[in-house]
Short mmCIF file of C-alpha atoms in Angstrom, two decimals:
data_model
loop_
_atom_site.label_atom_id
_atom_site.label_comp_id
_atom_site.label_asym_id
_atom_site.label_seq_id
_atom_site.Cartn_x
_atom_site.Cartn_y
_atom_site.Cartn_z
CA UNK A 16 -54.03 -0.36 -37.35
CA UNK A 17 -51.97 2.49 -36.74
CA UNK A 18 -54.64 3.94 -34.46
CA UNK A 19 -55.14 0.81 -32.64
CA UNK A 20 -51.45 0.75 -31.93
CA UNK A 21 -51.51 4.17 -30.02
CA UNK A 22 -54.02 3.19 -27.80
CA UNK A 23 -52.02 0.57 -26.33
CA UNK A 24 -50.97 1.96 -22.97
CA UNK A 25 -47.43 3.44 -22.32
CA UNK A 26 -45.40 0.98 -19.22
CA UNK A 27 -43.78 4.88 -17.95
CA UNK A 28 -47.05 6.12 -17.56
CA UNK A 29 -48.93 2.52 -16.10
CA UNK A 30 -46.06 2.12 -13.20
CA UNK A 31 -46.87 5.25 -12.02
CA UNK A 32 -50.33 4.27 -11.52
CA UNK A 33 -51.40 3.45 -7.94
CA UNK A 34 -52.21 0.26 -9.17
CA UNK A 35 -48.71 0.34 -11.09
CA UNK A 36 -47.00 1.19 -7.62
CA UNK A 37 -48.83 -1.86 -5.98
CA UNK A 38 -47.63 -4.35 -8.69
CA UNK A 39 -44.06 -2.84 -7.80
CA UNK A 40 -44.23 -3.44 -4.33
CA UNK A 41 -45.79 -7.03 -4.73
CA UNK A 42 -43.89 -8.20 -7.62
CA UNK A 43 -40.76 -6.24 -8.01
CA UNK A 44 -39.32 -3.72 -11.18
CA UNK A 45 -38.29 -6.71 -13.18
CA UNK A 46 -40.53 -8.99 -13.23
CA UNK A 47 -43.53 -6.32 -13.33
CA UNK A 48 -41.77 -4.11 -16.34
CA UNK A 49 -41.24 -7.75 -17.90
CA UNK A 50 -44.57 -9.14 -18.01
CA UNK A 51 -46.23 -5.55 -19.11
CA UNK A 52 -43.81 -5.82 -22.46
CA UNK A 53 -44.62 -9.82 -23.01
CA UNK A 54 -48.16 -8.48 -23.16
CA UNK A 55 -48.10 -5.63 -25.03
CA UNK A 56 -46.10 -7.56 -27.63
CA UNK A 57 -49.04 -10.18 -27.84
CA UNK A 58 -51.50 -7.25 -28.01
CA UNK A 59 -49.35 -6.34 -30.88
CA UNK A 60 -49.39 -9.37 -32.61
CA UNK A 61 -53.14 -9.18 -32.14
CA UNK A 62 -53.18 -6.67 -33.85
CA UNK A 63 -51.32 -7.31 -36.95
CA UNK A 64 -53.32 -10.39 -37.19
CA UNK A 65 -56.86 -9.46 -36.26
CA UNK A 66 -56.90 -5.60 -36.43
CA UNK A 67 -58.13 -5.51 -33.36
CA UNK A 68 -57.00 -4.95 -29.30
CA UNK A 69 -57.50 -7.78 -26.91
CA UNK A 70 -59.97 -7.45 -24.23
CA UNK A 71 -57.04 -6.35 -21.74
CA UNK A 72 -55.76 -3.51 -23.60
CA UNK A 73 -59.37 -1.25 -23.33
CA UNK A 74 -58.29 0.56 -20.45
CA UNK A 75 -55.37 0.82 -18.52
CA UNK A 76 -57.60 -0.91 -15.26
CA UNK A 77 -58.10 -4.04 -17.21
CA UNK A 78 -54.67 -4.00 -18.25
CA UNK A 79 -52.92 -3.44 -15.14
CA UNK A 80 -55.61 -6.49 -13.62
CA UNK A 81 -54.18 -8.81 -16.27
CA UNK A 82 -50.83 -7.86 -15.74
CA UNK A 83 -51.48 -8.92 -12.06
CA UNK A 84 -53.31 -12.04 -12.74
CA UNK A 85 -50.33 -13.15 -15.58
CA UNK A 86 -47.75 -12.30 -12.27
CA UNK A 87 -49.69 -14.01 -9.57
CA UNK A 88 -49.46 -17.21 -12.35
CA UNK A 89 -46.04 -17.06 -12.70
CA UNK A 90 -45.52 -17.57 -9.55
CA UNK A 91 -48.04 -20.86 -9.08
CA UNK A 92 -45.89 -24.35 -9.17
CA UNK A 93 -47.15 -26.18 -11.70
CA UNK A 94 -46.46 -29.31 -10.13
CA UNK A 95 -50.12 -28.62 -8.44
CA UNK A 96 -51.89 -30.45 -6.02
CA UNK A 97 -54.63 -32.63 -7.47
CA UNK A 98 -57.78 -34.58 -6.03
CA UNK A 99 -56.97 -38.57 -7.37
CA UNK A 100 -60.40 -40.26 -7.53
CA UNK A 101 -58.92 -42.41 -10.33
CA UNK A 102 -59.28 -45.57 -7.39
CA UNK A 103 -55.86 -46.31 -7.86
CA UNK A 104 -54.20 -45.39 -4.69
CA UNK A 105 -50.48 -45.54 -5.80
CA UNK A 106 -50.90 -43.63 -9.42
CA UNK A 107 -47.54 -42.90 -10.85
CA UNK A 108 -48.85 -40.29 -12.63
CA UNK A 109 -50.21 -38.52 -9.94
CA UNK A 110 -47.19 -38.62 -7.89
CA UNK A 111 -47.73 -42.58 -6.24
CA UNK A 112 -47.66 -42.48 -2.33
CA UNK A 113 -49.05 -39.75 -0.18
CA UNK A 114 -46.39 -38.88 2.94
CA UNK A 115 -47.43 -39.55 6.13
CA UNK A 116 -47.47 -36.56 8.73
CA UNK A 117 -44.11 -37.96 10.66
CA UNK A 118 -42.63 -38.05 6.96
CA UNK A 119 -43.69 -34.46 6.19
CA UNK A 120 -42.56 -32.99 9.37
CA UNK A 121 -39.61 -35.11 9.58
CA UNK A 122 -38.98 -33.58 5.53
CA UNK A 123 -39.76 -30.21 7.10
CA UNK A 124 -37.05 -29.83 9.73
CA UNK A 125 -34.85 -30.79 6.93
CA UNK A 126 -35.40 -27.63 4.63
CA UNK A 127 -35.74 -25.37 7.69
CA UNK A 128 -32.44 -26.40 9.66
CA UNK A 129 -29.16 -27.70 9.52
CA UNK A 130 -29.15 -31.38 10.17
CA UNK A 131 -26.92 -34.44 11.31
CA UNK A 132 -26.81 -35.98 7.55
CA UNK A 133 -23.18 -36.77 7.36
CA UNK A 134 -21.96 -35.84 10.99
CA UNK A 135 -22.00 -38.87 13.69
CA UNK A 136 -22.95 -36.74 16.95
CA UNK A 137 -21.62 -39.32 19.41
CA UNK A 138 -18.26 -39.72 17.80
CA UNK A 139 -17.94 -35.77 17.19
CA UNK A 140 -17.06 -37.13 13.28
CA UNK A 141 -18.38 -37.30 9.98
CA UNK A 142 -20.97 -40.33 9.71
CA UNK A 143 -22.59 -41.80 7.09
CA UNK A 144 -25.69 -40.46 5.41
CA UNK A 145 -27.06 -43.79 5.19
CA UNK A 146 -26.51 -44.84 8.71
CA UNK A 147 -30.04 -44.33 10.19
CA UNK A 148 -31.57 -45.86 7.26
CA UNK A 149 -29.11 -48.63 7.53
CA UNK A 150 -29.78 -49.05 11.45
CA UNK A 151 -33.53 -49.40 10.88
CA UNK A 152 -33.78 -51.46 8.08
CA UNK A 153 -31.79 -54.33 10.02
CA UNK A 154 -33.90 -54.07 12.51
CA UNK A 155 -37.10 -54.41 10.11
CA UNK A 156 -36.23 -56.99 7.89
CA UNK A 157 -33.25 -58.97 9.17
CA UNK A 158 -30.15 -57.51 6.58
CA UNK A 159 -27.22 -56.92 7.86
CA UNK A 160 -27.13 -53.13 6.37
CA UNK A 161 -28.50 -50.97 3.69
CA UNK A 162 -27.71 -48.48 0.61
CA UNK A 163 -30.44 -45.63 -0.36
CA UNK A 164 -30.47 -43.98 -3.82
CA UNK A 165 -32.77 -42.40 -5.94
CA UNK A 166 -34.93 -44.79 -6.68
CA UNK A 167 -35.53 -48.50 -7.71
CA UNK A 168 -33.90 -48.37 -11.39
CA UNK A 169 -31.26 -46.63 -9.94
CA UNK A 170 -30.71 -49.24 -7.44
CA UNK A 171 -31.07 -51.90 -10.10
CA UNK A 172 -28.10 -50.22 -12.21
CA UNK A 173 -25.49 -49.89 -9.05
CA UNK A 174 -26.37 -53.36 -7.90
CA UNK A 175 -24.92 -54.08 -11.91
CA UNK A 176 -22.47 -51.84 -12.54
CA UNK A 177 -20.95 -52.97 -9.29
CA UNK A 178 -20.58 -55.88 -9.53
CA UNK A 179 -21.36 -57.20 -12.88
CA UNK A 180 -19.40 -54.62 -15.14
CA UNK A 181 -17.92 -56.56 -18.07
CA UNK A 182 -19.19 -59.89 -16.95
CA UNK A 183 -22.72 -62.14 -17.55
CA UNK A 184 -25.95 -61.24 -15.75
CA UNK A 185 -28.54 -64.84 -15.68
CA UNK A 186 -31.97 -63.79 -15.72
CA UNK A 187 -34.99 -65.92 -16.95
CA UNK A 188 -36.77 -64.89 -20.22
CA UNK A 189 -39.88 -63.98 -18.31
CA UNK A 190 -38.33 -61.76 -16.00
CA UNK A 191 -37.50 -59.72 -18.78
CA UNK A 192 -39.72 -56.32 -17.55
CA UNK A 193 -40.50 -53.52 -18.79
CA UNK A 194 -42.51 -50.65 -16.48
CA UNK A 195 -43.43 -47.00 -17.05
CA UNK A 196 -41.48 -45.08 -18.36
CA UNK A 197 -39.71 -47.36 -20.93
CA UNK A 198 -37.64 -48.82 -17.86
CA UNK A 199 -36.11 -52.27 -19.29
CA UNK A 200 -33.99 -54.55 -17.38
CA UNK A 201 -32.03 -55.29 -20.67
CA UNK A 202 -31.62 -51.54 -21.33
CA UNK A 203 -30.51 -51.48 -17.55
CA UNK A 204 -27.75 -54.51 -18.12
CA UNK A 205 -26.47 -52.82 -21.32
CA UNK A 206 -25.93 -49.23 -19.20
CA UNK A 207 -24.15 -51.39 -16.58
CA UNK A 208 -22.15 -52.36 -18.86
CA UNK A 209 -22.93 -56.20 -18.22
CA UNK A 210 -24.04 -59.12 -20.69
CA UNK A 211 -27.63 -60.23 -20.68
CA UNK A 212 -27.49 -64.22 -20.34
CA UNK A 213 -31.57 -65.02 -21.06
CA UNK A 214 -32.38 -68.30 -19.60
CA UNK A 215 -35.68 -71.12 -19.84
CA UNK A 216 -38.97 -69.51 -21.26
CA UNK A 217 -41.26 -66.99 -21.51
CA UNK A 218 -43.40 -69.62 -18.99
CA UNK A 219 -41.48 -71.94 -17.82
CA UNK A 220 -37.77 -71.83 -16.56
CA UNK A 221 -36.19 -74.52 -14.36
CA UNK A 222 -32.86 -74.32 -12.37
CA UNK A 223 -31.74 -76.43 -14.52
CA UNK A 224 -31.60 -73.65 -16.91
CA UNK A 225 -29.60 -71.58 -14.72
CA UNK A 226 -27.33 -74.31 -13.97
CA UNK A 227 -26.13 -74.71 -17.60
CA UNK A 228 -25.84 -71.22 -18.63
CA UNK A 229 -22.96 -70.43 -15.58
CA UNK A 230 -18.97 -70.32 -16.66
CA UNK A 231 -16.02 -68.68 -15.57
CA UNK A 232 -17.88 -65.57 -16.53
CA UNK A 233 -20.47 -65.10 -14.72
CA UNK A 234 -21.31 -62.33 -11.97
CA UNK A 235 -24.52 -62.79 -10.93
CA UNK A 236 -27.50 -64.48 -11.29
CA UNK A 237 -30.65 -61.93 -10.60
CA UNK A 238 -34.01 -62.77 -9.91
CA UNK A 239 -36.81 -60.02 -10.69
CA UNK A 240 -40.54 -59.33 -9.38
CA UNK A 241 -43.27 -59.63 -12.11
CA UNK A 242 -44.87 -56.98 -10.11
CA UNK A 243 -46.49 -55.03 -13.32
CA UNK A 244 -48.00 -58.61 -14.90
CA UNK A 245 -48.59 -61.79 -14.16
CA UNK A 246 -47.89 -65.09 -16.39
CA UNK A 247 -50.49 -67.86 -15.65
CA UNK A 248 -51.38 -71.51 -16.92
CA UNK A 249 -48.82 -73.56 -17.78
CA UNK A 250 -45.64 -71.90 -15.53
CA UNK A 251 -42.65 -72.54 -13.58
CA UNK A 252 -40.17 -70.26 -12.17
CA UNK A 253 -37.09 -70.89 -9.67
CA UNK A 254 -37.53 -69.40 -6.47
CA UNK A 255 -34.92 -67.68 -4.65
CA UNK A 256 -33.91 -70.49 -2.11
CA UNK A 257 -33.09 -72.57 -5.04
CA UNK A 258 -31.23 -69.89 -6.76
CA UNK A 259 -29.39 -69.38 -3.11
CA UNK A 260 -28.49 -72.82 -3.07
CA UNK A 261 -27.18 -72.99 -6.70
CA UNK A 262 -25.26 -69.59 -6.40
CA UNK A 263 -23.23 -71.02 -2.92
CA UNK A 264 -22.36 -74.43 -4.85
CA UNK A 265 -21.13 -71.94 -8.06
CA UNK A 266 -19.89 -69.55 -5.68
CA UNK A 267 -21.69 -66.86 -7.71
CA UNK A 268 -24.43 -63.96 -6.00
CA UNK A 269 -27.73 -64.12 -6.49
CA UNK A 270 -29.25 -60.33 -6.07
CA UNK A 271 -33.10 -60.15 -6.36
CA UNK A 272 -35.20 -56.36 -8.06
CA UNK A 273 -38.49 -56.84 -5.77
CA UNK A 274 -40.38 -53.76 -7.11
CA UNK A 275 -42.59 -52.77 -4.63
CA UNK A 276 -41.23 -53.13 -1.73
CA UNK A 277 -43.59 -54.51 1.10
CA UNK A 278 -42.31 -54.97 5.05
CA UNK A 279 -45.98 -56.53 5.83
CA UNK A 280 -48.10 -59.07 5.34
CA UNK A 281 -50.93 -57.50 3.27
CA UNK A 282 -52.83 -60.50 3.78
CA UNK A 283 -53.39 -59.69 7.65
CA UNK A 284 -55.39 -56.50 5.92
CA UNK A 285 -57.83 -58.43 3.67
CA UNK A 286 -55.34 -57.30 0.61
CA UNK A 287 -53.43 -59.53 -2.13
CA UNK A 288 -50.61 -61.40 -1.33
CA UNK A 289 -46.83 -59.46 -1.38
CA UNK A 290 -43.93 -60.97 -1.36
CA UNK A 291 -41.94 -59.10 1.69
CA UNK A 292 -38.66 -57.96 1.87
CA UNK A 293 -37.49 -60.29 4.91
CA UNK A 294 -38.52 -62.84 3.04
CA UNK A 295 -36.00 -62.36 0.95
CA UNK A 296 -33.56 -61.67 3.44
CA UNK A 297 -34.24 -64.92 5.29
CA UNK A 298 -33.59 -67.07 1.93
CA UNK A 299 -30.17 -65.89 1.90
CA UNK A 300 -30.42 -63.55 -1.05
CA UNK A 301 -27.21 -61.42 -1.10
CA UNK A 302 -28.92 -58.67 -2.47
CA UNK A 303 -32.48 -57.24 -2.73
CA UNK A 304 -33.78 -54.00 -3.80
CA UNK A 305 -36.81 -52.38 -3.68
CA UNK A 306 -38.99 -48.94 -3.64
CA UNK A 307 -39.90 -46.52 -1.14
CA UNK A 308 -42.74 -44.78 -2.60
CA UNK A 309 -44.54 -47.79 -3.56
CA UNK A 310 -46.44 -50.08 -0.84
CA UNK A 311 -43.44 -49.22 1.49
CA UNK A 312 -45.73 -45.89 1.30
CA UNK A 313 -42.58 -43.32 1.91
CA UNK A 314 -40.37 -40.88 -0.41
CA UNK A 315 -39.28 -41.69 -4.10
CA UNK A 316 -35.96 -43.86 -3.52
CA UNK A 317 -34.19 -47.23 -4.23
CA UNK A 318 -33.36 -49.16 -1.02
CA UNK A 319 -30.94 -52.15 -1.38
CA UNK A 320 -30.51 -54.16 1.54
CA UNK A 321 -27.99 -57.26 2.41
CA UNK A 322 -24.87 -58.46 3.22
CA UNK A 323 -22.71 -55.76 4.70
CA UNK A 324 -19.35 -56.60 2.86
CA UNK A 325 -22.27 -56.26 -0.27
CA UNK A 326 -23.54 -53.01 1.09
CA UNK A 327 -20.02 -51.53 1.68
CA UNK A 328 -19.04 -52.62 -2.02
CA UNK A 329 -21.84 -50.36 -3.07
CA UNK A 330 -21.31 -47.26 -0.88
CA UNK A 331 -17.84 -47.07 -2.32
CA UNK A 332 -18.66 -47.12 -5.94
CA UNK A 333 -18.26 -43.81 -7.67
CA UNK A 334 -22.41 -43.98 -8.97
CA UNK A 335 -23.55 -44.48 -5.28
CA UNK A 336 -22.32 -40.14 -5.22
CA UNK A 337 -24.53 -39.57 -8.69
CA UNK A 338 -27.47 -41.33 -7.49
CA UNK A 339 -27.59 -40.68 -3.78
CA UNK A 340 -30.46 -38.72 -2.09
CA UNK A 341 -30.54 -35.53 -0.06
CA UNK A 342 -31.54 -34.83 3.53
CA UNK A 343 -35.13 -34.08 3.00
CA UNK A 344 -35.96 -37.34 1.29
CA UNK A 345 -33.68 -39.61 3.73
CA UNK A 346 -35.80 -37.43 6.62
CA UNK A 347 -39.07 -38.23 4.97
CA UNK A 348 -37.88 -42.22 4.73
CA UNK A 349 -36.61 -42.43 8.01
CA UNK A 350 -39.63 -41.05 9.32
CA UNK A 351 -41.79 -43.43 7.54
CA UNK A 352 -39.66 -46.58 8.80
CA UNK A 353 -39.96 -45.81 12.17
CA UNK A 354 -43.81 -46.15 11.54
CA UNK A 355 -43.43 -49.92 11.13
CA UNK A 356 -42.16 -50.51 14.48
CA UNK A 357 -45.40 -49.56 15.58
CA UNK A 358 -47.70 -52.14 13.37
CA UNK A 359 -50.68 -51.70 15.19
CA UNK A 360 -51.18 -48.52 14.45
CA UNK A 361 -49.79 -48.67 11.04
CA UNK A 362 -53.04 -48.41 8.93
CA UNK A 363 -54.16 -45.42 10.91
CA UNK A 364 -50.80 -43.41 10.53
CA UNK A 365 -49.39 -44.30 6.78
CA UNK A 366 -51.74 -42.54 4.08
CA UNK A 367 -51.02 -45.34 1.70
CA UNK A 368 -52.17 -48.38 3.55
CA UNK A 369 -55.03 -46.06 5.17
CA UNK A 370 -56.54 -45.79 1.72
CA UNK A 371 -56.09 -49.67 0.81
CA UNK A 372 -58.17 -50.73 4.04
CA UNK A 373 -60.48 -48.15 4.17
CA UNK A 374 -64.15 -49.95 4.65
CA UNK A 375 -66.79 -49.87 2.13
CA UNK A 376 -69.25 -48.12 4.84
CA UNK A 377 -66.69 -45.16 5.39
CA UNK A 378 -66.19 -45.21 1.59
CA UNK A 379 -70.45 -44.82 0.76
CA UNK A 380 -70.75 -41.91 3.41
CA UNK A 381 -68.03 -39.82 1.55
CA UNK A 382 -69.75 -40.67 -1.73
CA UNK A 383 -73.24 -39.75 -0.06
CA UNK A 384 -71.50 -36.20 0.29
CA UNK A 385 -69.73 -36.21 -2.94
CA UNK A 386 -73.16 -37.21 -4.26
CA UNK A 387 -74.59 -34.17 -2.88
CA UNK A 388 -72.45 -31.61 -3.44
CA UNK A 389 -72.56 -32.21 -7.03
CA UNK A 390 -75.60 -32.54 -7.42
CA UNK A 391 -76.31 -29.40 -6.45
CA UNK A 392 -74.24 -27.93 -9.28
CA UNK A 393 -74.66 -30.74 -11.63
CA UNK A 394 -78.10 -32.06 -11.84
CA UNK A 395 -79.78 -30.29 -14.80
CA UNK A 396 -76.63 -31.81 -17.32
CA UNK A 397 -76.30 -35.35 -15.75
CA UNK A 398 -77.68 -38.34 -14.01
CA UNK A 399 -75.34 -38.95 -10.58
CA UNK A 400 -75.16 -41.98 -8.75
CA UNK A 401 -73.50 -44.18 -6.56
CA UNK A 402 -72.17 -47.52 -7.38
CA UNK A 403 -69.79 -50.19 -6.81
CA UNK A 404 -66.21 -49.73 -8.27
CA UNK A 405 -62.96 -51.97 -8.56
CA UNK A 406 -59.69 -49.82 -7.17
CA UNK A 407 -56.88 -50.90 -7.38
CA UNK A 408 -53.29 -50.58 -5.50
CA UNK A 409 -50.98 -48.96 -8.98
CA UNK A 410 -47.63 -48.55 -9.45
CA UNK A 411 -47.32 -52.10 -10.74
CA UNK A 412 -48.42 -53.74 -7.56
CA UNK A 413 -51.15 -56.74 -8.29
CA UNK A 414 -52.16 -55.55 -11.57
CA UNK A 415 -54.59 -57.92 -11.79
CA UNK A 416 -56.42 -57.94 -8.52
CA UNK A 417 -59.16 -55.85 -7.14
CA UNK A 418 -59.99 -53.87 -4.14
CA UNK A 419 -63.77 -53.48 -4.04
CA UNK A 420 -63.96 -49.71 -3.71
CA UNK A 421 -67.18 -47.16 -3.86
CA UNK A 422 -67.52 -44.56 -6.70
CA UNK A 423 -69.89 -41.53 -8.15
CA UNK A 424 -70.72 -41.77 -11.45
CA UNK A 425 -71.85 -39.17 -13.60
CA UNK A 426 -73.83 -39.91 -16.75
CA UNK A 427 -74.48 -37.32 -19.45
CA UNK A 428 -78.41 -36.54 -19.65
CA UNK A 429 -78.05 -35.33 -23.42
CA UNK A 430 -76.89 -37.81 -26.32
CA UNK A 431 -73.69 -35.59 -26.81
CA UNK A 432 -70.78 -37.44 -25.85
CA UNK A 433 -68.61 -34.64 -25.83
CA UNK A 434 -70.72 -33.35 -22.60
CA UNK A 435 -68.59 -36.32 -20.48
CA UNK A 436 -65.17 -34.71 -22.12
CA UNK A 437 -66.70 -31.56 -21.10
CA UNK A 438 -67.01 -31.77 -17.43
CA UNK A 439 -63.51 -33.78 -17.04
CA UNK A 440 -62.11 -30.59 -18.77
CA UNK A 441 -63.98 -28.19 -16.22
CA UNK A 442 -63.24 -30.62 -13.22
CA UNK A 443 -59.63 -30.18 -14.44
CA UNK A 444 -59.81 -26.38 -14.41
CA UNK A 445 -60.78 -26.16 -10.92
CA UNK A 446 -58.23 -25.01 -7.92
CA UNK A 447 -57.15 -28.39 -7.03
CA UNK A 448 -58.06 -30.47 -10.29
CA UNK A 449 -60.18 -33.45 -10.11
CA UNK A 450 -59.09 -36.56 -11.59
CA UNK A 451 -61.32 -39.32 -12.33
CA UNK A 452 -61.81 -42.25 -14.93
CA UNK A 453 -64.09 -42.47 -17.96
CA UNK A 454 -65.30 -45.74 -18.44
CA UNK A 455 -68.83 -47.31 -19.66
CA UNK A 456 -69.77 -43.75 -20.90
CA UNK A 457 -69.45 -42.36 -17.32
CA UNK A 458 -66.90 -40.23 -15.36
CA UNK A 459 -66.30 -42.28 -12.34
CA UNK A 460 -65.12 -40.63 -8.88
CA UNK A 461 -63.36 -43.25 -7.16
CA UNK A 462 -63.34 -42.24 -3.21
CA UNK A 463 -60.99 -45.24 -2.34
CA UNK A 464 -58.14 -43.03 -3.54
CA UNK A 465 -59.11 -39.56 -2.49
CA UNK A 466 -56.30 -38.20 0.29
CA UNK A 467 -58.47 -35.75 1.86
CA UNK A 468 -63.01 -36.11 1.54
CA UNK A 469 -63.50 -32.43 3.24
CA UNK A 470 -60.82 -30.77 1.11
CA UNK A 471 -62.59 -32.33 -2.32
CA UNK A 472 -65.77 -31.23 -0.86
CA UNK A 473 -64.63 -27.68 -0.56
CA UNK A 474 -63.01 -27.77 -4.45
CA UNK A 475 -66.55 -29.16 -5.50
CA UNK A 476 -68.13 -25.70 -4.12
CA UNK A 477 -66.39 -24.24 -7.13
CA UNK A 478 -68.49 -25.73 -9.69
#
């Protein structure tokens, strides 16, 4: 052991190297000298435990190539980019909507410059950050103004804490949610610091309901958006007209969590039925909030929109400050917005609802090339095909229905199952991962969600 100690290499002698001098002028002193002593304590450890040197400790070459491949890591984000061929479009997990180009460039001007965010140029003042947000939702969905925070739970909780603090919140038993994350409305209340009133049933809940459980001490009565699940068969739930009418004969709000957040008719695009913001807004809700990174197909954040006197109630409270968002997300958001003045051209210019209406002929030529390119590196080890898939949207939008969608599917040749766990390990490895789905003993490539077909492609090649 003792010899196998003095072999490992001396850092004095390895920065003077030319390869040493290199690392230096790449990486720096510090964080070169650093990693050189995290690794030569490992190849101690090595070592102790095996009585033997790790394959990077033969000669000082391999060593000093290690020590630059370990550098070049640390500097990778590991919040990598990833190829989603899961075929669900808006996957939480994989970081939900895709920016469009005016949203990145918009989110780029942002970092690189000093910007308007709280200055009003035509008054020569300080503005509000929310203002252009504010401006444009009006003019999309009919409010009178709007608050942006962080996102939709965050919205949910200022709405509350607002205006609900100490006092009763009615909500019907089955709008009782919970979504990823452990996000729970009740959890939500209780952080608020308001009281959970639970009115009707699981299935059925009548105004009636609602009616009885108001008294002197109620705030609000909030309506949610079973957007994660759906509760058929024998149902009834209030809509928000009636709640409208019932909260301006009690004189109470009604305020309404809509999840996902759609300004369009997805029906017009051959998709399943959304309920839409101005909707909302036109039944006289005082309050509605909703995401922007869900079918709204812009930056994480929680967008309430109403009544102004609402709005301004909000802006002043002292969590609107914790949970507000910075310039390069309100860029991004903005940027996205103004997309849905155009409509016509929306499908072609937001990545999210390009994905969703993408034909099935469009779909089957990418998978003809997918198809190819793997089986060119594939073949011998498994059977690769085409087929029709189910996508889906994600994110707890319309968890029930289906988009019909194309996929690849590769099918272990052998009997070992482990073969299938095998190849979704490698796909993982590659430069930008692959992520599909494993289901019916087949990994299945779902090219309804893929962002970019000639960047997978490419990634493929490295098989």
């Amino acid at each position: 052991m003792s010899a196998l100690y003095r072999q490992l290499p001396a850092i004095d002698r390895l920065l003077k190297t030319e390869f040493g001098t290199q690392l230096l002028a790449t990486f720096g002193h510090i964080a070169t000298v650093n990693m050189m002593r995290i690794q030569l304590e490992k190849a101690r450890e090595q070592i102790k435990q095996h009585q033997q040197l790790p394959d990077y400790c033969q000669t000082e070459q391999s060593f000093l190539q290690h020590i630059q491949q370990q550098l070049q890591q640390q500097r990778q984000v590991n919040i990598q980019p990833v190829h989603n061929l899961t075929g669900t479009v808006l996957h939480t997990n994989l970081g939900r909507a895709i920016w469009s180009e005016a949203a990145q460039q918009a989110a780029v001007n942002a970092m690189r410059q000093n910007v308007a965010l709280e200055f009003d140029l035509q008054q020569g003042k300080r503005g509000h950050r929310d203002q252009a947000i504010s401006e444009l939702i009006a003019r999309l969905t009919g409010a009178e103004a709007a608050c942006v925070v962080n996102n939709n739970a965050a919205a949910v909780l200022l709405m509350l804490a607002t205006f609900a603090q100490g006092k009763e919140v009615i909500i019907s038993r089955g709008e009782l949610i919970e979504i990823g994350g452990a996000f729970r409305i009740p959890d939500i209340m209780a952080q608020a610091g308001c009281k959970l009133v639970e009115v009707g049933t699981t299935n059925r809940t009548h105004l009636r309901d609602y009616a009885q459980a108001i008294n002197e001490n109620t705030a609000l009565l909030l309506k949610v958006h079973s957007s994660n699940y759906q509760i058929v068969g024998f149902t009834t739930s209030v809509s928000e007209e009636e709640l409208v009418q019932l909260g301006k004969e009690k004189g109470i709000p009604v305020i309404t969590d809509l999840g996902s957040g759609a300004l369009i008719d997805f029906r017009e695009y051959g998709l399943p039925y959304e309920p839409q913001v101005q909707q909302k807004v036109a039944a006289g809700v005082d309050l509605i909030s909703f995401s922007g990174d869900k079918l709204l197909g812009g930056p994480q954040a929680g967008i309430i929109v109403g009544k102004q006197e609402w709005i301004d109630q909000l802006q002043r409270h002292p969590l609107k400050r914790v949970l507000r968002c910075d310039k390069v997300i309100l860029s991004g958001l903005e940027a996205t917005l103004r997309l849905y003045l155009e409509p016509e051209n929306l499908a072609q210019s937001l990545p999210t609802l390009n994905a969703l209406t993408a034909d099935l002929t469009q779909l089957t030529e990418n998978a003809q090339q997918l198809q190819q390119a793997l089986q060119q590196k594939l073949a011998e080890r498994f059977e690769i095909a085409i087929n029709n898939s189910d996508a889906q949207i994600g994110s707890g939008s319309q968890p029930t229905a289906k988009i019909p969608s194309i996929a690849v599917t590769l099918q272990p040749k052998s009997t070992k199952s482990e073969d299938l766990y095998q190849l979704v390990t490698q796909l993982k490895t590659l430069s930008q991962p692959i992520i599909g789905r494993i289901e019916a003993d087949k990994l299945w490539l779902d090219l309804r969600s893929v962002a970019d077909i000639e960047a997978l492609l490419t990634t493929v090649n490295e098989l």
